[in-house]
Amino acid sequence: MLTLALAVLLTFTDPPADLGNGTVRQPTAAVGRPNGALDVTQFELYDSEAVTFSLTFTSLANPFNLPNGFTFPIIEVYLDDQLGTGSAMLLPGSGMRLPRGATWNYAFKLTGETLHVFQGTPNGWQDVTNRYPTRLTLQGTTIIMS
């Protein structure tokens, strides 16, 4: 089991069981409803040379027995390290948008099968996974990307 001995640079917490308040719609198919699998309770960004963060969920399940240890959710994390120099367009598929004037320089897409790293520029984005070796670790209901 991996234990992070890094200093936490940034932490966001959210109370558990606050889904269904009208802003997030839960899946309706039985396989997509592991209780709490979309309920993030904590995000931590660690002070390290490489980007390292963790996401804690109320619960995680792996009904499809995927190699990263979870089936749901599909996670996208966007980071901006140079204000105004990145992409204003998010990765396709999520249907989300950034606030006007916001950009990102690095995005991480985590699934139960894969982990991809993208670099954003004003002209769009490109997959740079091969340039930035990363890994996912699962500790209980916490997914760690390092």
C-alpha positions as MATLAB code, in Angstrom:
seq = 'MLTLALAVLLTFTDPPADLGNGTVRQPTAAVGRPNGALDVTQFELYDSEAVTFSLTFTSLANPFNLPNGFTFPIIEVYLDDQLGTGSAMLLPGSGMRLPRGATWNYAFKLTGETLHVFQGTPNGWQDVTNRYPTRLTLQGTTIIMS';
ca = [
       0.000    0.000    0.000;
       1.296    3.436   -0.965;
       1.441    5.992    1.806;
       1.931    9.589    0.802;
       4.497   11.378    2.934;
       4.204   14.594    0.976;
       3.074   17.928    2.306;
      -0.430   18.889    1.247;
      -0.380   22.082   -0.776;
      -4.138   22.465   -1.239;
      -7.216   20.697    0.177;
     -10.882   20.977   -0.764;
     -13.481   19.115    1.277;
     -17.160   18.522    0.597;
     -19.724   16.936    2.913;
     -20.723   13.368    2.043;
     -24.188   12.495    0.770;
     -24.898   15.907   -0.747;
     -25.637   14.574   -4.240;
     -29.128   14.881   -5.597;
     -29.492   18.510   -4.563;
     -30.467   19.424   -8.119;
     -26.989   20.184   -9.499;
     -25.749   16.626  -10.139;
     -27.937   13.886  -11.553;
     -27.186   10.375  -10.376;
     -27.015    7.490  -12.884;
     -30.232    5.526  -13.215;
     -28.867    2.166  -14.462;
     -28.285   -0.271  -11.585;
     -24.631   -0.875  -12.534;
     -23.971    2.874  -12.523;
     -25.389    3.481   -9.074;
     -22.760    2.354   -6.605;
     -23.863    4.412   -3.643;
     -21.566    7.429   -3.360;
     -19.379    6.697   -6.396;
     -19.936   10.222   -7.719;
     -19.723   11.887   -4.311;
     -16.255   13.452   -3.931;
     -15.589   14.274   -0.285;
     -12.002   15.501   -0.584;
      -9.461   16.659   -3.169;
      -5.822   17.162   -2.177;
      -2.975   18.536   -4.272;
       0.438   17.591   -2.875;
       3.632   19.628   -2.802;
       5.908   17.491   -4.984;
       8.136   17.740   -8.050;
       5.552   15.913  -10.190;
       1.829   16.586  -10.106;
       0.327   14.427   -7.372;
      -3.255   14.615   -6.176;
      -5.863   12.473   -4.483;
      -9.640   12.283   -4.703;
     -11.664   10.660   -1.938;
     -15.193    9.403   -2.613;
     -17.988    8.293   -0.311;
     -17.603    4.858   -1.904;
     -16.054    3.211   -4.948;
     -17.086    0.031   -6.702;
     -15.607   -2.061   -9.470;
     -18.452   -4.158  -10.935;
     -16.551   -4.562  -14.234;
     -13.316   -5.574  -12.448;
     -11.225   -2.906  -14.206;
      -7.452   -2.845  -13.649;
      -7.292    0.497  -11.760;
      -9.655   -0.855   -9.095;
     -12.793    1.188   -9.838;
     -15.423    1.297  -12.572;
     -17.070    4.619  -11.788;
     -16.542    7.558  -12.014;
     -14.662    8.924  -15.020;
     -12.580   11.770  -13.608;
     -11.138   14.854  -15.285;
      -8.851   17.198  -13.336;
      -7.736   20.466  -14.966;
      -4.774   22.490  -13.665;
      -3.622   25.928  -14.752;
      -0.025   26.823  -13.897;
       0.388   29.801  -16.251;
      -2.680   32.024  -16.130;
      -4.207   32.729  -19.514;
      -1.776   30.637  -21.576;
      -3.637   27.334  -21.858;
      -6.679   25.908  -23.596;
     -10.139   27.332  -22.990;
     -11.788   24.166  -24.387;
     -12.252   21.141  -22.150;
     -11.741   17.573  -23.323;
     -14.628   16.191  -25.380;
     -17.269   14.076  -23.709;
     -17.985   15.805  -20.418;
     -20.285   18.491  -21.795;
     -18.825   21.030  -19.359;
     -17.402   24.490  -20.021;
     -14.914   26.720  -18.250;
     -15.910   30.160  -16.993;
     -15.182   32.967  -19.458;
     -11.458   33.819  -19.477;
     -10.381   30.603  -17.687;
      -7.827   28.247  -19.260;
      -5.911   25.097  -18.322;
      -2.382   23.893  -19.044;
      -2.640   20.260  -17.919;
      -5.570   17.883  -17.723;
      -5.703   14.377  -16.293;
      -8.392   11.903  -17.339;
      -8.680    8.940  -14.986;
     -10.827    5.892  -15.609;
     -10.888    2.367  -14.276;
      -8.868    1.331  -17.316;
      -6.625    4.241  -18.276;
      -4.866    7.409  -17.190;
      -4.182   10.116  -19.786;
      -2.288   13.408  -19.477;
      -3.122   16.303  -21.802;
      -1.356   19.616  -22.347;
      -3.473   22.640  -23.232;
      -2.418   25.608  -25.352;
      -4.378   28.523  -26.813;
      -4.605   26.456  -30.028;
      -6.158   23.393  -28.353;
      -4.744   20.385  -26.538;
      -2.677   17.263  -27.158;
      -2.257   13.916  -25.415;
       1.180   13.915  -23.736;
       0.726   10.760  -21.665;
       3.917    9.214  -23.079;
       5.994   12.233  -21.957;
       4.731   12.211  -18.358;
       4.796    8.770  -16.740;
       2.039    8.671  -14.153;
       0.269    6.020  -12.120;
      -2.935    5.506  -10.209;
      -3.111    3.948   -6.772;
      -6.252    3.070   -4.862;
      -6.369    3.282   -1.041;
      -9.846    2.381    0.135;
     -12.101    5.031   -1.429;
      -9.204    7.355   -2.342;
      -7.745    7.482   -5.854;
      -4.175    8.811   -5.937;
      -2.558   10.061   -9.129;
       1.209   10.522   -9.036;
];
